[in-house]
PDB file of C-alpha atoms and ligand atoms in Angstrom:
ATOM      1  CA  MET A   1      81.817 121.021  94.931  1.00 36.00           C
ATOM      2  CA  VAL A   2      79.595 118.724  96.920  1.00 41.00           C
ATOM      3  CA  ALA A   3      78.988 115.334  95.399  1.00 43.00           C
ATOM      4  CA  SER A   4      75.821 114.598  97.369  1.00 51.00           C
ATOM      5  CA  GLY A   5      72.358 115.412  96.025  1.00 58.00           C
ATOM      6  CA  ASP A   6      72.175 119.012  94.857  1.00 58.00           C
ATOM      7  CA  ASN A   7      69.081 119.873  96.847  1.00 82.00           C
ATOM      8  CA  ARG A   8      70.256 118.264 100.085  1.00 96.00           C
ATOM      9  CA  ARG A   9      72.420 120.320 102.434  1.00 97.00           C
ATOM     10  CA  ALA A  10      75.152 118.126 103.870  1.00 97.00           C
ATOM     11  CA  LEU A  11      74.859 117.296 107.564  1.00 98.00           C
ATOM     12  CA  ILE A  12      77.904 116.648 109.717  1.00 98.00           C
ATOM     13  CA  ALA A  13      76.676 115.435 113.093  1.00 98.00           C
ATOM     14  CA  GLY A  14      78.751 114.774 116.196  1.00 98.00           C
ATOM     15  CA  ASN A  15      77.420 112.101 118.551  1.00 98.00           C
ATOM     16  CA  TRP A  16      79.357 112.640 121.778  1.00 98.00           C
ATOM     17  CA  LYS A  17      77.860 109.487 123.349  1.00 98.00           C
ATOM     18  CA  MET A  18      78.447 109.391 127.147  1.00 98.00           C
ATOM     19  CA  ASN A  19      81.421 111.757 127.100  1.00 98.00           C
ATOM     20  CA  LEU A  20      81.972 115.268 128.533  1.00 98.00           C
ATOM     21  CA  ASP A  21      80.105 116.846 131.441  1.00 98.00           C
ATOM     22  CA  HIS A  22      78.370 120.209 131.052  1.00 98.00           C
ATOM     23  CA  LEU A  23      81.512 122.230 131.784  1.00 98.00           C
ATOM     24  CA  GLN A  24      83.580 120.231 129.318  1.00 98.00           C
ATOM     25  CA  SER A  25      80.789 120.572 126.761  1.00 98.00           C
ATOM     26  CA  ILE A  26      81.035 124.371 126.882  1.00 98.00           C
ATOM     27  CA  ALA A  27      84.810 124.238 126.368  1.00 98.00           C
ATOM     28  CA  LEU A  28      84.464 121.936 123.335  1.00 98.00           C
ATOM     29  CA  VAL A  29      81.692 123.948 121.685  1.00 98.00           C
ATOM     30  CA  GLN A  30      83.637 127.188 122.163  1.00 98.00           C
ATOM     31  CA  LYS A  31      86.783 125.638 120.712  1.00 98.00           C
ATOM     32  CA  LEU A  32      84.852 124.205 117.776  1.00 98.00           C
ATOM     33  CA  ALA A  33      83.278 127.600 117.045  1.00 98.00           C
ATOM     34  CA  TRP A  34      86.667 129.393 117.150  1.00 97.00           C
ATOM     35  CA  THR A  35      88.332 126.741 115.024  1.00 98.00           C
ATOM     36  CA  LEU A  36      85.663 126.906 112.323  1.00 97.00           C
ATOM     37  CA  LYS A  37      85.732 130.706 112.364  1.00 96.00           C
ATOM     38  CA  ASP A  38      89.535 130.758 112.102  1.00 96.00           C
ATOM     39  CA  ARG A  39      89.328 128.466 109.111  1.00 95.00           C
ATOM     40  CA  ASN A  40      86.665 130.618 107.510  1.00 94.00           C
ATOM     41  CA  PHE A  41      84.107 127.799 107.492  1.00 95.00           C
ATOM     42  CA  GLN A  42      81.082 128.526 105.301  1.00 89.00           C
ATOM     43  CA  SER A  43      77.932 126.939 106.610  1.00 88.00           C
ATOM     44  CA  ASP A  44      75.748 127.468 103.517  1.00 89.00           C
ATOM     45  CA  HIS A  45      76.419 123.975 102.183  1.00 89.00           C
ATOM     46  CA  VAL A  46      77.107 122.173 105.398  1.00 97.00           C
ATOM     47  CA  GLU A  47      75.042 121.981 108.559  1.00 98.00           C
ATOM     48  CA  VAL A  48      76.967 121.102 111.713  1.00 98.00           C
ATOM     49  CA  ALA A  49      74.969 119.412 114.482  1.00 98.00           C
ATOM     50  CA  ILE A  50      76.036 118.246 117.917  1.00 98.00           C
ATOM     51  CA  PHE A  51      74.458 115.606 120.114  1.00 99.00           C
ATOM     52  CA  PRO A  52      75.709 116.030 123.698  1.00 98.00           C
ATOM     53  CA  PRO A  53      74.525 114.026 126.721  1.00 98.00           C
ATOM     54  CA  PHE A  54      71.200 115.207 128.216  1.00 98.00           C
ATOM     55  CA  THR A  55      72.871 116.931 131.178  1.00 98.00           C
ATOM     56  CA  ASP A  56      74.888 119.166 128.805  1.00 98.00           C
ATOM     57  CA  LEU A  57      72.022 120.281 126.603  1.00 98.00           C
ATOM     58  CA  ARG A  58      70.972 123.363 128.592  1.00 98.00           C
ATOM     59  CA  SER A  59      74.550 124.680 128.776  1.00 98.00           C
ATOM     60  CA  VAL A  60      75.159 124.107 125.078  1.00 98.00           C
ATOM     61  CA  GLN A  61      71.782 125.582 124.126  1.00 98.00           C
ATOM     62  CA  THR A  62      72.542 128.729 126.148  1.00 98.00           C
ATOM     63  CA  LEU A  63      75.976 129.082 124.540  1.00 98.00           C
ATOM     64  CA  ILE A  64      74.606 128.598 121.018  1.00 98.00           C
ATOM     65  CA  ALA A  65      71.931 131.241 121.637  1.00 98.00           C
ATOM     66  CA  ALA A  66      74.224 133.754 123.411  1.00 98.00           C
ATOM     67  CA  ASP A  67      77.017 133.575 120.821  1.00 98.00           C
ATOM     68  CA  LYS A  68      74.646 133.060 117.854  1.00 97.00           C
ATOM     69  CA  LEU A  69      76.553 129.944 116.826  1.00 97.00           C
ATOM     70  CA  GLU A  70      75.443 128.154 113.687  1.00 96.00           C
ATOM     71  CA  PHE A  71      75.230 124.720 115.265  1.00 98.00           C
ATOM     72  CA  SER A  72      72.158 122.550 115.318  1.00 98.00           C
ATOM     73  CA  LEU A  73      71.484 120.653 118.513  1.00 98.00           C
ATOM     74  CA  GLY A  74      70.120 117.213 119.211  1.00 99.00           C
ATOM     75  CA  GLY A  75      69.453 114.685 121.952  1.00 99.00           C
ATOM     76  CA  GLN A  76      70.866 111.163 121.858  1.00 98.00           C
ATOM     77  CA  ASP A  77      67.572 109.452 122.705  1.00 98.00           C
ATOM     78  CA  LEU A  78      63.997 110.205 123.780  1.00 98.00           C
ATOM     79  CA  SER A  79      61.113 108.438 125.444  1.00 98.00           C
ATOM     80  CA  PRO A  80      58.321 107.081 123.274  1.00 98.00           C
ATOM     81  CA  HIS A  81      55.982 108.686 125.850  1.00 98.00           C
ATOM     82  CA  ASP A  82      55.246 112.381 126.252  1.00 98.00           C
ATOM     83  CA  SER A  83      55.148 112.578 130.062  1.00 98.00           C
ATOM     84  CA  GLY A  84      54.271 110.593 133.192  1.00 98.00           C
ATOM     85  CA  ALA A  85      55.589 107.717 135.262  1.00 98.00           C
ATOM     86  CA  HIS A  86      58.715 106.859 133.264  1.00 98.00           C
ATOM     87  CA  THR A  87      61.549 107.333 135.710  1.00 98.00           C
ATOM     88  CA  GLY A  88      64.824 108.280 134.078  1.00 98.00           C
ATOM     89  CA  ASP A  89      63.328 108.907 130.649  1.00 98.00           C
ATOM     90  CA  ILE A  90      63.377 112.191 128.736  1.00 98.00           C
ATOM     91  CA  SER A  91      60.394 113.457 126.762  1.00 98.00           C
ATOM     92  CA  GLY A  92      60.666 114.852 123.254  1.00 98.00           C
ATOM     93  CA  ALA A  93      58.755 117.832 124.639  1.00 98.00           C
ATOM     94  CA  PHE A  94      61.708 118.624 126.927  1.00 98.00           C
ATOM     95  CA  LEU A  95      64.174 118.408 124.033  1.00 98.00           C
ATOM     96  CA  SER A  96      61.972 120.689 121.972  1.00 98.00           C
ATOM     97  CA  ALA A  97      61.831 123.177 124.835  1.00 98.00           C
ATOM     98  CA  LEU A  98      65.653 123.228 124.800  1.00 98.00           C
ATOM     99  CA  ALA A  99      65.579 124.217 121.125  1.00 98.00           C
ATOM    100  CA  CYS A 100      66.789 120.833 119.935  1.00 98.00           C
ATOM    101  CA  ASP A 101      66.347 120.282 116.233  1.00 98.00           C
ATOM    102  CA  TYR A 102      67.162 116.582 116.135  1.00 99.00           C
ATOM    103  CA  VAL A 103      67.129 113.418 118.185  1.00 99.00           C
ATOM    104  CA  LEU A 104      68.931 110.136 117.541  1.00 99.00           C
ATOM    105  CA  VAL A 105      66.704 107.073 117.446  1.00 99.00           C
ATOM    106  CA  GLY A 106      67.810 103.453 117.396  1.00 98.00           C
ATOM    107  CA  HIS A 107      71.564 103.972 117.685  1.00 98.00           C
ATOM    108  CA  SER A 108      73.146 100.510 117.635  1.00 98.00           C
ATOM    109  CA  GLU A 109      74.314 101.031 121.227  1.00 98.00           C
ATOM    110  CA  ARG A 110      70.684 101.609 122.275  1.00 98.00           C
ATOM    111  CA  ARG A 111      69.570  98.596 120.252  1.00 98.00           C
ATOM    112  CA  ALA A 112      72.302  96.380 121.758  1.00 97.00           C
ATOM    113  CA  HIS A 113      72.449  97.635 125.375  1.00 98.00           C
ATOM    114  CA  HIS A 114      68.808  98.574 125.927  1.00 98.00           C
ATOM    115  CA  GLY A 115      67.060  95.995 123.766  1.00 97.00           C
ATOM    116  CA  GLU A 116      65.493  98.587 121.480  1.00 98.00           C
ATOM    117  CA  ASP A 117      63.808  96.788 118.611  1.00 98.00           C
ATOM    118  CA  ASP A 118      62.001  98.128 115.554  1.00 98.00           C
ATOM    119  CA  GLU A 119      58.762  98.542 117.499  1.00 98.00           C
ATOM    120  CA  VAL A 120      60.472 100.786 120.051  1.00 98.00           C
ATOM    121  CA  CYS A 121      62.183 102.736 117.260  1.00 98.00           C
ATOM    122  CA  VAL A 122      58.838 103.312 115.528  1.00 98.00           C
ATOM    123  CA  ALA A 123      57.339 104.678 118.765  1.00 98.00           C
ATOM    124  CA  LYS A 124      60.364 106.923 119.343  1.00 98.00           C
ATOM    125  CA  VAL A 125      60.340 108.266 115.785  1.00 98.00           C
ATOM    126  CA  GLN A 126      56.633 109.015 116.154  1.00 98.00           C
ATOM    127  CA  ALA A 127      57.294 110.760 119.489  1.00 98.00           C
ATOM    128  CA  ALA A 128      60.044 112.870 117.918  1.00 98.00           C
ATOM    129  CA  LEU A 129      57.759 113.927 115.059  1.00 98.00           C
ATOM    130  CA  ARG A 130      54.966 114.802 117.546  1.00 98.00           C
ATOM    131  CA  HIS A 131      57.361 117.239 119.206  1.00 98.00           C
ATOM    132  CA  SER A 132      58.724 118.843 116.022  1.00 98.00           C
ATOM    133  CA  LEU A 133      62.080 117.100 116.313  1.00 98.00           C
ATOM    134  CA  THR A 134      63.700 115.542 113.274  1.00 98.00           C
ATOM    135  CA  PRO A 135      64.544 111.956 114.159  1.00 99.00           C
ATOM    136  CA  VAL A 136      67.919 110.686 113.004  1.00 99.00           C
ATOM    137  CA  LEU A 137      67.109 107.006 112.593  1.00 99.00           C
ATOM    138  CA  CYS A 138      70.227 104.853 112.906  1.00 98.00           C
ATOM    139  CA  VAL A 139      70.305 101.565 111.016  1.00 98.00           C
ATOM    140  CA  GLY A 140      73.076  99.084 110.314  1.00 98.00           C
ATOM    141  CA  GLU A 141      74.186  95.488 110.232  1.00 98.00           C
ATOM    142  CA  THR A 142      76.452  93.638 112.649  1.00 97.00           C
ATOM    143  CA  ALA A 143      79.514  91.698 111.500  1.00 97.00           C
ATOM    144  CA  GLU A 144      77.459  88.527 111.840  1.00 97.00           C
ATOM    145  CA  ASP A 145      74.624  89.967 109.706  1.00 97.00           C
ATOM    146  CA  LEU A 146      77.203  90.931 107.117  1.00 96.00           C
ATOM    147  CA  GLU A 147      78.336  87.311 106.857  1.00 97.00           C
ATOM    148  CA  THR A 148      74.916  85.726 106.916  1.00 97.00           C
ATOM    149  CA  VAL A 149      72.646  88.114 104.974  1.00 97.00           C
ATOM    150  CA  GLY A 150      74.999  90.684 103.426  1.00 95.00           C
ATOM    151  CA  GLN A 151      75.245  94.402 104.071  1.00 95.00           C
ATOM    152  CA  SER A 152      71.867  95.836 103.058  1.00 97.00           C
ATOM    153  CA  ALA A 153      69.218  93.418 104.348  1.00 98.00           C
ATOM    154  CA  VAL A 154      69.210  94.481 108.005  1.00 98.00           C
ATOM    155  CA  PRO A 155      69.416  98.273 107.518  1.00 98.00           C
ATOM    156  CA  VAL A 156      66.705  98.098 104.838  1.00 98.00           C
ATOM    157  CA  ALA A 157      64.431  96.093 107.160  1.00 98.00           C
ATOM    158  CA  GLN A 158      65.068  98.498 110.064  1.00 98.00           C
ATOM    159  CA  LEU A 159      64.263 101.520 107.881  1.00 98.00           C
ATOM    160  CA  GLY A 160      61.221  99.875 106.277  1.00 98.00           C
ATOM    161  CA  ALA A 161      59.734  99.047 109.683  1.00 98.00           C
ATOM    162  CA  VAL A 162      59.754 102.746 110.586  1.00 98.00           C
ATOM    163  CA  LEU A 163      58.747 104.144 107.188  1.00 98.00           C
ATOM    164  CA  ARG A 164      55.599 102.043 107.097  1.00 98.00           C
ATOM    165  CA  GLU A 165      54.402 103.723 110.317  1.00 98.00           C
ATOM    166  CA  ILE A 166      55.057 107.370 109.415  1.00 98.00           C
ATOM    167  CA  SER A 167      53.705 109.624 106.687  1.00 98.00           C
ATOM    168  CA  ALA A 168      55.395 110.483 103.399  1.00 98.00           C
ATOM    169  CA  GLU A 169      55.448 114.110 104.576  1.00 98.00           C
ATOM    170  CA  ALA A 170      57.525 113.363 107.681  1.00 98.00           C
ATOM    171  CA  ASP A 171      61.040 114.801 107.737  1.00 98.00           C
ATOM    172  CA  ILE A 172      63.574 112.302 108.947  1.00 98.00           C
ATOM    173  CA  VAL A 173      67.310 111.752 108.608  1.00 98.00           C
ATOM    174  CA  VAL A 174      68.693 108.241 108.164  1.00 99.00           C
ATOM    175  CA  ALA A 175      72.143 107.278 109.453  1.00 99.00           C
ATOM    176  CA  TYR A 176      73.676 104.119 108.027  1.00 98.00           C
ATOM    177  CA  GLU A 177      76.072 102.904 110.692  1.00 98.00           C
ATOM    178  CA  PRO A 178      77.467  99.405 110.160  1.00 98.00           C
ATOM    179  CA  VAL A 179      77.894  98.123 113.712  1.00 98.00           C
ATOM    180  CA  TRP A 180      81.259  96.532 112.862  1.00 98.00           C
ATOM    181  CA  ALA A 181      82.607  99.927 111.789  1.00 98.00           C
ATOM    182  CA  ILE A 182      81.610 101.822 114.939  1.00 98.00           C
ATOM    183  CA  GLY A 183      84.575 102.654 117.155  1.00 96.00           C
ATOM    184  CA  SER A 184      86.636  99.960 115.427  1.00 97.00           C
ATOM    185  CA  GLY A 185      88.964 102.144 113.381  1.00 96.00           C
ATOM    186  CA  THR A 186      87.827 100.114 110.371  1.00 96.00           C
ATOM    187  CA  PRO A 187      85.307 102.156 108.404  1.00 98.00           C
ATOM    188  CA  ALA A 188      83.247 100.822 105.538  1.00 97.00           C
ATOM    189  CA  THR A 189      84.760 101.696 102.171  1.00 98.00           C
ATOM    190  CA  ALA A 190      83.281 104.706 100.414  1.00 98.00           C
ATOM    191  CA  GLU A 191      81.875 102.298  97.817  1.00 98.00           C
ATOM    192  CA  GLN A 192      80.154 100.144 100.468  1.00 97.00           C
ATOM    193  CA  ALA A 193      78.660 103.230 102.124  1.00 98.00           C
ATOM    194  CA  GLN A 194      77.353 104.584  98.811  1.00 98.00           C
ATOM    195  CA  GLU A 195      75.924 101.195  97.857  1.00 98.00           C
ATOM    196  CA  VAL A 196      73.922 100.809 101.066  1.00 98.00           C
ATOM    197  CA  CYS A 197      72.838 104.470 101.166  1.00 98.00           C
ATOM    198  CA  ALA A 198      71.528 104.097  97.579  1.00 98.00           C
ATOM    199  CA  VAL A 199      69.517 101.018  98.590  1.00 98.00           C
ATOM    200  CA  LEU A 200      68.150 102.891 101.622  1.00 98.00           C
ATOM    201  CA  ARG A 201      67.066 105.757  99.351  1.00 98.00           C
ATOM    202  CA  ASP A 202      65.369 103.243  97.032  1.00 98.00           C
ATOM    203  CA  THR A 203      63.543 101.876 100.075  1.00 98.00           C
ATOM    204  CA  ILE A 204      62.187 105.338 100.886  1.00 98.00           C
ATOM    205  CA  ARG A 205      61.177 105.731  97.232  1.00 98.00           C
ATOM    206  CA  ASP A 206      59.369 102.371  97.241  1.00 98.00           C
ATOM    207  CA  VAL A 207      57.435 103.073 100.436  1.00 98.00           C
ATOM    208  CA  HIS A 208      56.725 106.814 100.139  1.00 98.00           C
ATOM    209  CA  GLY A 209      57.662 108.020  96.658  1.00 98.00           C
ATOM    210  CA  ASP A 210      60.050 110.452  95.061  1.00 97.00           C
ATOM    211  CA  ALA A 211      59.549 113.566  97.164  1.00 97.00           C
ATOM    212  CA  GLN A 212      60.575 111.985 100.464  1.00 98.00           C
ATOM    213  CA  ALA A 213      63.327 109.911  98.820  1.00 98.00           C
ATOM    214  CA  ASP A 214      64.835 112.969  97.161  1.00 98.00           C
ATOM    215  CA  ARG A 215      64.780 115.250 100.193  1.00 98.00           C
ATOM    216  CA  THR A 216      65.791 112.799 102.949  1.00 98.00           C
ATOM    217  CA  ARG A 217      69.400 113.076 104.023  1.00 98.00           C
ATOM    218  CA  ILE A 218      71.220 109.793 104.481  1.00 98.00           C
ATOM    219  CA  LEU A 219      74.427 109.849 106.537  1.00 98.00           C
ATOM    220  CA  TYR A 220      77.239 107.364 106.920  1.00 98.00           C
ATOM    221  CA  GLY A 221      78.677 106.655 110.385  1.00 98.00           C
ATOM    222  CA  GLY A 222      81.442 104.385 111.681  1.00 98.00           C
ATOM    223  CA  SER A 223      85.098 105.389 112.193  1.00 98.00           C
ATOM    224  CA  VAL A 224      84.716 108.627 110.216  1.00 98.00           C
ATOM    225  CA  LYS A 225      87.812 110.859 110.351  1.00 98.00           C
ATOM    226  CA  SER A 226      89.062 113.925 108.509  1.00 97.00           C
ATOM    227  CA  SER A 227      91.237 111.609 106.427  1.00 97.00           C
ATOM    228  CA  ASN A 228      88.316 109.553 105.046  1.00 97.00           C
ATOM    229  CA  ILE A 229      85.321 111.936 105.082  1.00 98.00           C
ATOM    230  CA  ALA A 230      85.837 113.275 101.563  1.00 97.00           C
ATOM    231  CA  GLY A 231      85.597 109.789 100.062  1.00 97.00           C
ATOM    232  CA  PHE A 232      82.260 109.118 101.749  1.00 98.00           C
ATOM    233  CA  LEU A 233      80.763 112.422 100.664  1.00 97.00           C
ATOM    234  CA  ARG A 234      81.614 111.725  97.046  1.00 96.00           C
ATOM    235  CA  GLY A 235      78.871 109.115  97.020  1.00 97.00           C
ATOM    236  CA  ALA A 236      75.767 110.578  95.361  1.00 97.00           C
ATOM    237  CA  ASP A 237      73.526 109.132  98.073  1.00 98.00           C
ATOM    238  CA  VAL A 238      75.725 109.966 101.075  1.00 98.00           C
ATOM    239  CA  ASP A 239      74.650 113.346 102.415  1.00 98.00           C
ATOM    240  CA  GLY A 240      76.812 113.630 105.495  1.00 98.00           C
ATOM    241  CA  ALA A 241      78.237 111.765 108.446  1.00 98.00           C
ATOM    242  CA  LEU A 242      77.375 110.772 111.982  1.00 98.00           C
ATOM    243  CA  VAL A 243      80.682 111.025 113.808  1.00 98.00           C
ATOM    244  CA  GLY A 244      81.455 109.495 117.199  1.00 98.00           C
ATOM    245  CA  GLY A 245      85.008 109.566 118.597  1.00 98.00           C
ATOM    246  CA  ALA A 246      86.343 112.161 116.170  1.00 98.00           C
ATOM    247  CA  SER A 247      83.623 114.641 117.185  1.00 98.00           C
ATOM    248  CA  LEU A 248      85.231 114.975 120.637  1.00 98.00           C
ATOM    249  CA  ASP A 249      88.277 116.708 119.152  1.00 98.00           C
ATOM    250  CA  ALA A 250      87.473 120.248 117.955  1.00 98.00           C
ATOM    251  CA  GLU A 251      90.273 120.396 115.359  1.00 98.00           C
ATOM    252  CA  GLU A 252      89.402 117.008 113.907  1.00 98.00           C
ATOM    253  CA  PHE A 253      85.652 117.619 113.865  1.00 98.00           C
ATOM    254  CA  ALA A 254      86.178 121.033 112.251  1.00 98.00           C
ATOM    255  CA  ALA A 255      88.286 119.372 109.553  1.00 97.00           C
ATOM    256  CA  ILE A 256      85.495 116.837 108.973  1.00 98.00           C
ATOM    257  CA  ALA A 257      82.934 119.649 108.669  1.00 98.00           C
ATOM    258  CA  GLN A 258      85.209 121.194 106.037  1.00 96.00           C
ATOM    259  CA  PHE A 259      85.131 118.075 103.894  1.00 94.00           C
ATOM    260  CA  GLU A 260      84.403 120.194 100.840  1.00 88.00           C
ATOM    261  CA  LYS A 261      88.024 121.352 100.964  1.00 86.00           C
ATOM    262  CA  HIS A 262      89.154 117.759 100.578  1.00 79.00           C
ATOM    263  CA  VAL A 263      86.732 116.796  97.815  1.00 58.00           C
ATOM    264  CA  THR A 264      88.454 116.765  94.451  1.00 51.00           C
ATOM    265  CA  ILE A 265      86.482 116.777  91.236  1.00 47.00           C
ATOM    266  CA  ASP A 266      87.148 113.909  88.848  1.00 44.00           C
TER     267      ASP A 266
HETATM  268  P1  13P B 301      82.762 106.302 115.767  1.00 66.29           P
HETATM  269  O1  13P B 301      82.856 107.502 114.832  1.00 66.29           O
HETATM  270  O2  13P B 301      83.497 106.510 117.050  1.00 66.29           O
HETATM  271  O3  13P B 301      83.099 105.044 115.060  1.00 66.29           O
HETATM  272  O4  13P B 301      81.207 106.190 116.194  1.00 66.29           O
HETATM  273  C1  13P B 301      80.226 106.217 115.219  1.00 66.29           C
HETATM  274  C2  13P B 301      78.922 106.349 115.889  1.00 66.29           C
HETATM  275  O5  13P B 301      78.448 105.440 116.550  1.00 66.29           O
HETATM  276  C3  13P B 301      78.220 107.628 115.732  1.00 66.29           C
HETATM  277  O6  13P B 301      76.904 107.523 116.163  1.00 66.29           O
END
């Protein structure tokens, strides 16, 4: 029994960050596929997506197609531009051509290390939508924000800035990732995650109405493990997880994808 919204298929997404070269990526995807098959994983309720580094995408895409694996694929970033003199950048058109379904936008590491502000995130979300990619917009507060303005103000502002520049018909995914919980081993509590995800859904409702609010999947990310995933997914507004470190271990990520086995009904 999935506690998240009935009409929203759960999404368990693995953000590999800057880990694994293209050969290692093949080994991990193969192991993940075998592990899920061995455990009789049913993908009807749960979509599993992986976000490898750019240099791995072609290898992973080829493997997914050849072995007919039920994994969605995404890039970790994209250029706001479609083509041209942007050395080192990757166009959404290229990700689309590699059969990517998704692309991360505004991950806190991009915001912190590459100075990506809301304006850049808006342009990247628009670029993703132009190329038929579903942007996974990452929002979240730092530890300092948490102390000064509380947990919801910053993620709500980051989401609102993007929503106001896209249409109510656009399909996006939102990932609430409190910066203090990322890679720290200290996740938000399930209650905190649900509280913020509910406020983020209200924000979508306020800006674009019921249809987009009801269909948009909102994920939690930050120190997600197989031992805490079930608690997060019990939240009515938490529709999945964006997993960093734990997505690099096939057994652990498979166990996270099988969160339904850990969910107990009250
Ligand atoms: P961890 O799961 O390693 O905390 O990372 C979360 C994250 O940043 C996913 O995008």
